[in-house]
Amino acid sequence: MEQREFFEYLKARFEQVLEKYELKSETIVIRSKALSPLEAIGKTQRKDYPILTGKEIMLEADYKGAKGQAFTDAPAQFQGSLKEILSLGLADDSHARGLFIAAMNAVMRYLGLAEKTVHCKEQEPEECAKQAACYIKEHYGTPKIALVGYQPALLENLSKEYPLKVLDLNPENIGQLRYGVMVEHGVEDFQAVVKDWAELVLCTGSTLCNGTILNFLNLDKEVLFFGTTLAGAAELLGCKRMCFCAK
């Protein structure tokens, strides 16, 4: 499936939800804004989360009090109807993808079709990482793990217990030793790490925003997504998602 085809499919699945609940024809206001790092994740002990280093922006949509978020590298502002959200061209516009995903997460949360759509804060990412390590042990044993996306709490906690390699696209991380693990290139080392080496893939939901999620949907091994970005899409696409401390 090509990227354009994938996003058209995702949009169609969301449109089916809106039609089922008779929301599509309504004039509904969705306000999206880019959250500051303090608003998004609070005061954390670690200072190397991507949102704190300025490499990612968190968009937040509010639909009738239900909030949905999306990590993206493309800040955007929007106020309009769901019909307008559905009209956005997603394949070639990262701004539009961020808006669509945040709005979809908010609406799916409002309808009770998705949960944990708001990022955890303060020391909760640390607790989430500890719970993730326990969850993997309980359900998968001690697999070789490919961590896709630099998430420092997950990286440090998992590397203590599992054989682990990490992929990222940020040039400031690639080739650097982080918590005892060398960060490898998300594209150049994909085959060697994800396809040839890993037994379990932990993939950031932010891959939905940049379109690289297609690389992880049809692998011949288990893929667990993490984070709030994929909350709504995971329900529509049938993806496994791990998110313990989000709201």
PDB file of C-alpha atoms in Angstrom:
ATOM      1  CA  MET A   1       0.000   0.000   0.000  1.00  0.00           C
ATOM      2  CA  GLU A   2       1.336   3.422  -0.958  1.00  0.00           C
ATOM      3  CA  GLN A   3       1.281   6.336   1.482  1.00  0.00           C
ATOM      4  CA  ARG A   4      -1.496   8.166  -0.353  1.00  0.00           C
ATOM      5  CA  GLU A   5      -3.648   5.033  -0.437  1.00  0.00           C
ATOM      6  CA  PHE A   6      -3.031   4.403   3.257  1.00  0.00           C
ATOM      7  CA  PHE A   7      -4.110   7.865   4.381  1.00  0.00           C
ATOM      8  CA  GLU A   8      -7.182   7.758   2.151  1.00  0.00           C
ATOM      9  CA  TYR A   9      -8.094   4.449   3.771  1.00  0.00           C
ATOM     10  CA  LEU A  10      -7.600   5.849   7.281  1.00  0.00           C
ATOM     11  CA  LYS A  11      -9.661   8.912   6.398  1.00  0.00           C
ATOM     12  CA  ALA A  12     -12.436   6.694   5.021  1.00  0.00           C
ATOM     13  CA  ARG A  13     -12.478   4.594   8.209  1.00  0.00           C
ATOM     14  CA  PHE A  14     -12.810   7.741  10.324  1.00  0.00           C
ATOM     15  CA  GLU A  15     -15.528   9.070   8.023  1.00  0.00           C
ATOM     16  CA  GLN A  16     -17.489   5.849   8.609  1.00  0.00           C
ATOM     17  CA  VAL A  17     -17.364   6.538  12.337  1.00  0.00           C
ATOM     18  CA  LEU A  18     -18.637  10.084  11.843  1.00  0.00           C
ATOM     19  CA  GLU A  19     -21.479   8.852   9.651  1.00  0.00           C
ATOM     20  CA  LYS A  20     -22.435   6.150  12.146  1.00  0.00           C
ATOM     21  CA  TYR A  21     -22.737   8.694  14.942  1.00  0.00           C
ATOM     22  CA  GLU A  22     -24.239  11.334  12.632  1.00  0.00           C
ATOM     23  CA  LEU A  23     -21.473  13.828  13.275  1.00  0.00           C
ATOM     24  CA  LYS A  24     -20.250  14.496   9.757  1.00  0.00           C
ATOM     25  CA  SER A  25     -22.988  16.940   8.791  1.00  0.00           C
ATOM     26  CA  GLU A  26     -22.730  18.989  11.968  1.00  0.00           C
ATOM     27  CA  THR A  27     -20.792  22.207  12.147  1.00  0.00           C
ATOM     28  CA  ILE A  28     -18.331  21.304  14.858  1.00  0.00           C
ATOM     29  CA  VAL A  29     -15.520  23.510  16.050  1.00  0.00           C
ATOM     30  CA  ILE A  30     -12.181  21.875  16.727  1.00  0.00           C
ATOM     31  CA  ARG A  31      -9.469  24.035  18.118  1.00  0.00           C
ATOM     32  CA  SER A  32      -5.961  22.721  17.661  1.00  0.00           C
ATOM     33  CA  LYS A  33      -2.932  24.317  19.211  1.00  0.00           C
ATOM     34  CA  ALA A  34       0.711  23.482  19.659  1.00  0.00           C
ATOM     35  CA  LEU A  35       1.404  22.833  23.320  1.00  0.00           C
ATOM     36  CA  SER A  36       4.512  24.146  25.018  1.00  0.00           C
ATOM     37  CA  PRO A  37       6.828  21.451  26.437  1.00  0.00           C
ATOM     38  CA  LEU A  38       5.631  22.328  29.950  1.00  0.00           C
ATOM     39  CA  GLU A  39       1.985  21.931  28.918  1.00  0.00           C
ATOM     40  CA  ALA A  40       2.678  18.706  27.050  1.00  0.00           C
ATOM     41  CA  ILE A  41       4.904  16.757  29.422  1.00  0.00           C
ATOM     42  CA  GLY A  42       5.415  18.895  32.519  1.00  0.00           C
ATOM     43  CA  LYS A  43       8.621  19.062  34.545  1.00  0.00           C
ATOM     44  CA  THR A  44      10.538  15.841  34.053  1.00  0.00           C
ATOM     45  CA  GLN A  45      13.786  14.583  35.525  1.00  0.00           C
ATOM     46  CA  ARG A  46      15.117  13.699  32.070  1.00  0.00           C
ATOM     47  CA  LYS A  47      15.783  16.575  29.690  1.00  0.00           C
ATOM     48  CA  ASP A  48      16.269  14.605  26.470  1.00  0.00           C
ATOM     49  CA  TYR A  49      12.687  13.827  25.486  1.00  0.00           C
ATOM     50  CA  PRO A  50      12.240  14.964  21.849  1.00  0.00           C
ATOM     51  CA  ILE A  51       9.569  17.478  22.797  1.00  0.00           C
ATOM     52  CA  LEU A  52      11.971  19.117  25.274  1.00  0.00           C
ATOM     53  CA  THR A  53      14.769  19.364  22.739  1.00  0.00           C
ATOM     54  CA  GLY A  54      12.552  21.078  20.187  1.00  0.00           C
ATOM     55  CA  LYS A  55      12.482  18.179  17.729  1.00  0.00           C
ATOM     56  CA  GLU A  56       8.765  17.504  18.073  1.00  0.00           C
ATOM     57  CA  ILE A  57       5.652  19.559  18.623  1.00  0.00           C
ATOM     58  CA  MET A  58       2.504  18.296  20.304  1.00  0.00           C
ATOM     59  CA  LEU A  59      -0.784  19.349  18.748  1.00  0.00           C
ATOM     60  CA  GLU A  60      -3.921  19.172  20.854  1.00  0.00           C
ATOM     61  CA  ALA A  61      -7.487  19.138  19.572  1.00  0.00           C
ATOM     62  CA  ASP A  62     -10.469  19.704  21.829  1.00  0.00           C
ATOM     63  CA  TYR A  63     -13.859  18.326  20.836  1.00  0.00           C
ATOM     64  CA  LYS A  64     -16.627  18.995  23.341  1.00  0.00           C
ATOM     65  CA  GLY A  65     -14.134  18.710  26.184  1.00  0.00           C
ATOM     66  CA  ALA A  66     -12.476  15.540  24.912  1.00  0.00           C
ATOM     67  CA  LYS A  67      -8.836  16.101  24.075  1.00  0.00           C
ATOM     68  CA  GLY A  68      -6.736  14.346  21.472  1.00  0.00           C
ATOM     69  CA  GLN A  69      -3.043  14.860  20.837  1.00  0.00           C
ATOM     70  CA  ALA A  70      -0.514  14.154  18.130  1.00  0.00           C
ATOM     71  CA  PHE A  71       3.285  14.452  18.088  1.00  0.00           C
ATOM     72  CA  THR A  72       4.518  16.031  14.895  1.00  0.00           C
ATOM     73  CA  ASP A  73       7.456  18.040  13.559  1.00  0.00           C
ATOM     74  CA  ALA A  74       5.041  20.401  11.806  1.00  0.00           C
ATOM     75  CA  PRO A  75       3.260  22.963  14.024  1.00  0.00           C
ATOM     76  CA  ALA A  76      -0.216  23.953  12.837  1.00  0.00           C
ATOM     77  CA  GLN A  77      -3.300  25.877  13.907  1.00  0.00           C
ATOM     78  CA  PHE A  78      -6.868  25.089  12.896  1.00  0.00           C
ATOM     79  CA  GLN A  79     -10.430  25.966  13.746  1.00  0.00           C
ATOM     80  CA  GLY A  80     -13.229  24.521  11.675  1.00  0.00           C
ATOM     81  CA  SER A  81     -15.612  21.643  11.115  1.00  0.00           C
ATOM     82  CA  LEU A  82     -15.096  17.912  10.898  1.00  0.00           C
ATOM     83  CA  LYS A  83     -16.088  18.104   7.255  1.00  0.00           C
ATOM     84  CA  GLU A  84     -13.115  20.400   6.701  1.00  0.00           C
ATOM     85  CA  ILE A  85     -10.855  18.006   8.596  1.00  0.00           C
ATOM     86  CA  LEU A  86     -11.947  15.216   6.248  1.00  0.00           C
ATOM     87  CA  SER A  87     -11.148  17.383   3.229  1.00  0.00           C
ATOM     88  CA  LEU A  88      -7.481  17.806   4.202  1.00  0.00           C
ATOM     89  CA  GLY A  89      -4.932  16.256   1.865  1.00  0.00           C
ATOM     90  CA  LEU A  90      -2.846  14.001   4.115  1.00  0.00           C
ATOM     91  CA  ALA A  91      -0.371  12.230   1.868  1.00  0.00           C
ATOM     92  CA  ASP A  92       1.917  15.174   1.091  1.00  0.00           C
ATOM     93  CA  ASP A  93       1.214  17.583   3.951  1.00  0.00           C
ATOM     94  CA  SER A  94       2.603  16.891   7.410  1.00  0.00           C
ATOM     95  CA  HIS A  95       0.733  19.909   8.823  1.00  0.00           C
ATOM     96  CA  ALA A  96      -2.565  18.420   7.640  1.00  0.00           C
ATOM     97  CA  ARG A  97      -1.684  14.983   9.022  1.00  0.00           C
ATOM     98  CA  GLY A  98      -1.011  16.387  12.475  1.00  0.00           C
ATOM     99  CA  LEU A  99      -4.312  18.251  12.506  1.00  0.00           C
ATOM    100  CA  PHE A 100      -6.264  15.256  11.231  1.00  0.00           C
ATOM    101  CA  ILE A 101      -4.715  12.851  13.747  1.00  0.00           C
ATOM    102  CA  ALA A 102      -5.219  15.156  16.744  1.00  0.00           C
ATOM    103  CA  ALA A 103      -8.827  15.812  15.711  1.00  0.00           C
ATOM    104  CA  MET A 104      -9.506  12.125  15.118  1.00  0.00           C
ATOM    105  CA  ASN A 105      -8.094  11.254  18.545  1.00  0.00           C
ATOM    106  CA  ALA A 106     -10.292  13.867  20.223  1.00  0.00           C
ATOM    107  CA  VAL A 107     -13.475  12.693  18.495  1.00  0.00           C
ATOM    108  CA  MET A 108     -12.721   9.017  19.073  1.00  0.00           C
ATOM    109  CA  ARG A 109     -12.112   9.815  22.740  1.00  0.00           C
ATOM    110  CA  TYR A 110     -15.396  11.718  22.977  1.00  0.00           C
ATOM    111  CA  LEU A 111     -17.267   8.760  21.475  1.00  0.00           C
ATOM    112  CA  GLY A 112     -15.605   6.304  23.875  1.00  0.00           C
ATOM    113  CA  LEU A 113     -13.898   4.497  21.005  1.00  0.00           C
ATOM    114  CA  ALA A 114     -10.340   5.343  22.066  1.00  0.00           C
ATOM    115  CA  GLU A 115      -8.615   5.951  25.368  1.00  0.00           C
ATOM    116  CA  LYS A 116      -5.352   7.399  26.655  1.00  0.00           C
ATOM    117  CA  THR A 117      -5.287  10.261  24.159  1.00  0.00           C
ATOM    118  CA  VAL A 118      -3.457  12.761  26.416  1.00  0.00           C
ATOM    119  CA  HIS A 119       0.244  12.346  27.151  1.00  0.00           C
ATOM    120  CA  CYS A 120       1.444  11.507  30.641  1.00  0.00           C
ATOM    121  CA  LYS A 121       3.392  14.122  32.592  1.00  0.00           C
ATOM    122  CA  GLU A 122       6.042  14.743  35.226  1.00  0.00           C
ATOM    123  CA  GLN A 123       7.382  11.372  36.440  1.00  0.00           C
ATOM    124  CA  GLU A 124       4.690   9.302  34.729  1.00  0.00           C
ATOM    125  CA  PRO A 125       6.850   8.554  31.646  1.00  0.00           C
ATOM    126  CA  GLU A 126       9.285   6.814  34.012  1.00  0.00           C
ATOM    127  CA  GLU A 127       6.476   4.752  35.516  1.00  0.00           C
ATOM    128  CA  CYS A 128       5.187   3.929  32.046  1.00  0.00           C
ATOM    129  CA  ALA A 129       8.618   2.637  31.026  1.00  0.00           C
ATOM    130  CA  LYS A 130       8.822   0.422  34.104  1.00  0.00           C
ATOM    131  CA  GLN A 131       5.378  -0.992  33.423  1.00  0.00           C
ATOM    132  CA  ALA A 132       6.332  -1.557  29.798  1.00  0.00           C
ATOM    133  CA  ALA A 133       9.343  -3.631  30.837  1.00  0.00           C
ATOM    134  CA  CYS A 134       7.137  -5.772  33.075  1.00  0.00           C
ATOM    135  CA  TYR A 135       4.459  -6.119  30.400  1.00  0.00           C
ATOM    136  CA  ILE A 136       6.957  -7.351  27.833  1.00  0.00           C
ATOM    137  CA  LYS A 137       8.452  -9.835  30.279  1.00  0.00           C
ATOM    138  CA  GLU A 138       5.001 -11.214  31.094  1.00  0.00           C
ATOM    139  CA  HIS A 139       3.772 -11.483  27.506  1.00  0.00           C
ATOM    140  CA  TYR A 140       6.914 -12.042  25.429  1.00  0.00           C
ATOM    141  CA  GLY A 141       9.686 -13.293  27.710  1.00  0.00           C
ATOM    142  CA  THR A 142      13.066 -11.758  26.857  1.00  0.00           C
ATOM    143  CA  PRO A 143      12.962 -11.001  23.118  1.00  0.00           C
ATOM    144  CA  LYS A 144      15.456  -8.993  21.102  1.00  0.00           C
ATOM    145  CA  ILE A 145      13.772  -5.596  20.896  1.00  0.00           C
ATOM    146  CA  ALA A 146      13.979  -2.938  18.207  1.00  0.00           C
ATOM    147  CA  LEU A 147      12.920   0.394  19.719  1.00  0.00           C
ATOM    148  CA  VAL A 148      11.811   2.652  16.878  1.00  0.00           C
ATOM    149  CA  GLY A 149      11.911   6.257  17.998  1.00  0.00           C
ATOM    150  CA  TYR A 150      14.155   7.746  20.673  1.00  0.00           C
ATOM    151  CA  GLN A 151      12.228   7.560  23.939  1.00  0.00           C
ATOM    152  CA  PRO A 152      14.805   7.855  26.736  1.00  0.00           C
ATOM    153  CA  ALA A 153      12.805   6.332  29.604  1.00  0.00           C
ATOM    154  CA  LEU A 154      11.893   3.275  27.537  1.00  0.00           C
ATOM    155  CA  LEU A 155      15.420   3.005  26.201  1.00  0.00           C
ATOM    156  CA  GLU A 156      17.090   3.039  29.609  1.00  0.00           C
ATOM    157  CA  ASN A 157      14.616   0.731  31.334  1.00  0.00           C
ATOM    158  CA  LEU A 158      14.417  -1.843  28.553  1.00  0.00           C
ATOM    159  CA  SER A 159      18.153  -1.925  27.888  1.00  0.00           C
ATOM    160  CA  LYS A 160      18.712  -3.122  31.460  1.00  0.00           C
ATOM    161  CA  GLU A 161      16.696  -6.294  30.875  1.00  0.00           C
ATOM    162  CA  TYR A 162      16.572  -7.026  27.135  1.00  0.00           C
ATOM    163  CA  PRO A 163      18.839  -7.208  24.110  1.00  0.00           C
ATOM    164  CA  LEU A 164      17.900  -3.884  22.509  1.00  0.00           C
ATOM    165  CA  LYS A 165      18.692  -1.736  19.500  1.00  0.00           C
ATOM    166  CA  VAL A 166      17.247   1.697  18.845  1.00  0.00           C
ATOM    167  CA  LEU A 167      16.479   3.509  15.598  1.00  0.00           C
ATOM    168  CA  ASP A 168      15.882   7.228  15.193  1.00  0.00           C
ATOM    169  CA  LEU A 169      15.761   9.878  12.462  1.00  0.00           C
ATOM    170  CA  ASN A 170      17.201  12.779  14.468  1.00  0.00           C
ATOM    171  CA  PRO A 171      20.791  13.336  13.246  1.00  0.00           C
ATOM    172  CA  GLU A 172      21.745  14.591  16.713  1.00  0.00           C
ATOM    173  CA  ASN A 173      21.001  11.126  18.114  1.00  0.00           C
ATOM    174  CA  ILE A 174      22.202   8.878  15.296  1.00  0.00           C
ATOM    175  CA  GLY A 175      25.642   7.429  15.982  1.00  0.00           C
ATOM    176  CA  GLN A 176      25.546   8.505  19.619  1.00  0.00           C
ATOM    177  CA  LEU A 177      25.682   6.240  22.652  1.00  0.00           C
ATOM    178  CA  ARG A 178      22.517   6.710  24.685  1.00  0.00           C
ATOM    179  CA  TYR A 179      22.106   4.784  27.952  1.00  0.00           C
ATOM    180  CA  GLY A 180      24.678   2.283  26.752  1.00  0.00           C
ATOM    181  CA  VAL A 181      23.002   1.716  23.357  1.00  0.00           C
ATOM    182  CA  MET A 182      24.211   3.090  20.019  1.00  0.00           C
ATOM    183  CA  VAL A 183      21.425   4.929  18.201  1.00  0.00           C
ATOM    184  CA  GLU A 184      21.193   3.667  14.627  1.00  0.00           C
ATOM    185  CA  HIS A 185      19.719   5.262  11.509  1.00  0.00           C
ATOM    186  CA  GLY A 186      15.973   4.764  11.125  1.00  0.00           C
ATOM    187  CA  VAL A 187      16.183   4.282   7.351  1.00  0.00           C
ATOM    188  CA  GLU A 188      19.661   2.987   6.605  1.00  0.00           C
ATOM    189  CA  ASP A 189      19.633   0.406   9.415  1.00  0.00           C
ATOM    190  CA  PHE A 190      15.966  -0.567   9.161  1.00  0.00           C
ATOM    191  CA  GLN A 191      16.569  -3.848   7.341  1.00  0.00           C
ATOM    192  CA  ALA A 192      19.395  -5.008   9.596  1.00  0.00           C
ATOM    193  CA  VAL A 193      17.727  -4.049  12.875  1.00  0.00           C
ATOM    194  CA  VAL A 194      13.979  -4.446  12.365  1.00  0.00           C
ATOM    195  CA  LYS A 195      13.725  -7.171   9.755  1.00  0.00           C
ATOM    196  CA  ASP A 196      16.848  -9.253  10.328  1.00  0.00           C
ATOM    197  CA  TRP A 197      17.599  -8.905  14.046  1.00  0.00           C
ATOM    198  CA  ALA A 198      14.572  -8.001  16.167  1.00  0.00           C
ATOM    199  CA  GLU A 199      12.046 -10.436  17.571  1.00  0.00           C
ATOM    200  CA  LEU A 200       9.759  -7.696  18.909  1.00  0.00           C
ATOM    201  CA  VAL A 201       9.352  -4.152  17.578  1.00  0.00           C
ATOM    202  CA  LEU A 202       8.342  -1.254  19.823  1.00  0.00           C
ATOM    203  CA  CYS A 203       7.354   1.572  17.517  1.00  0.00           C
ATOM    204  CA  THR A 204       6.441   5.155  18.328  1.00  0.00           C
ATOM    205  CA  GLY A 205       2.986   6.208  17.223  1.00  0.00           C
ATOM    206  CA  SER A 206       4.611   9.335  15.769  1.00  0.00           C
ATOM    207  CA  THR A 207       5.340   7.224  12.698  1.00  0.00           C
ATOM    208  CA  LEU A 208       1.706   7.855  11.801  1.00  0.00           C
ATOM    209  CA  CYS A 209       2.384  11.578  11.490  1.00  0.00           C
ATOM    210  CA  ASN A 210       5.479  11.205   9.308  1.00  0.00           C
ATOM    211  CA  GLY A 211       4.000   8.394   7.222  1.00  0.00           C
ATOM    212  CA  THR A 212       6.656   5.788   8.014  1.00  0.00           C
ATOM    213  CA  ILE A 213       4.079   3.678   9.851  1.00  0.00           C
ATOM    214  CA  LEU A 214       3.631   1.758   6.585  1.00  0.00           C
ATOM    215  CA  ASN A 215       7.004   0.108   7.226  1.00  0.00           C
ATOM    216  CA  PHE A 216       5.637  -1.505  10.389  1.00  0.00           C
ATOM    217  CA  LEU A 217       2.140  -2.660   9.477  1.00  0.00           C
ATOM    218  CA  ASN A 218       2.972  -5.890   7.660  1.00  0.00           C
ATOM    219  CA  LEU A 219       6.063  -7.236   9.365  1.00  0.00           C
ATOM    220  CA  ASP A 220       6.381 -10.958  10.044  1.00  0.00           C
ATOM    221  CA  LYS A 221       6.842 -10.283  13.771  1.00  0.00           C
ATOM    222  CA  GLU A 222       4.982  -8.644  16.627  1.00  0.00           C
ATOM    223  CA  VAL A 223       4.801  -4.845  16.592  1.00  0.00           C
ATOM    224  CA  LEU A 224       3.724  -2.899  19.668  1.00  0.00           C
ATOM    225  CA  PHE A 225       3.083   0.805  19.174  1.00  0.00           C
ATOM    226  CA  PHE A 226       3.440   3.245  22.047  1.00  0.00           C
ATOM    227  CA  GLY A 227       2.287   6.784  22.752  1.00  0.00           C
ATOM    228  CA  THR A 228      -0.854   8.866  22.368  1.00  0.00           C
ATOM    229  CA  THR A 229      -0.539   9.791  18.687  1.00  0.00           C
ATOM    230  CA  LEU A 230      -1.818   6.437  17.444  1.00  0.00           C
ATOM    231  CA  ALA A 231      -4.742   6.215  19.909  1.00  0.00           C
ATOM    232  CA  GLY A 232      -7.583   6.620  17.423  1.00  0.00           C
ATOM    233  CA  ALA A 233      -5.893   5.036  14.429  1.00  0.00           C
ATOM    234  CA  ALA A 234      -4.939   1.951  16.446  1.00  0.00           C
ATOM    235  CA  GLU A 235      -8.634   1.240  16.985  1.00  0.00           C
ATOM    236  CA  LEU A 236      -9.448   1.787  13.316  1.00  0.00           C
ATOM    237  CA  LEU A 237      -6.480  -0.191  11.983  1.00  0.00           C
ATOM    238  CA  GLY A 238      -6.360  -2.979  14.556  1.00  0.00           C
ATOM    239  CA  CYS A 239      -2.836  -2.128  15.768  1.00  0.00           C
ATOM    240  CA  LYS A 240      -1.547  -3.269  19.165  1.00  0.00           C
ATOM    241  CA  ARG A 241      -0.749  -0.301  21.366  1.00  0.00           C
ATOM    242  CA  MET A 242       1.002  -0.034  24.723  1.00  0.00           C
ATOM    243  CA  CYS A 243       0.374   3.110  26.762  1.00  0.00           C
ATOM    244  CA  PHE A 244       0.127   2.803  30.539  1.00  0.00           C
ATOM    245  CA  CYS A 245       0.097   6.259  32.134  1.00  0.00           C
ATOM    246  CA  ALA A 246      -1.562   8.500  29.539  1.00  0.00           C
ATOM    247  CA  LYS A 247      -4.870  10.129  30.380  1.00  0.00           C
TER     248      LYS A 247
END
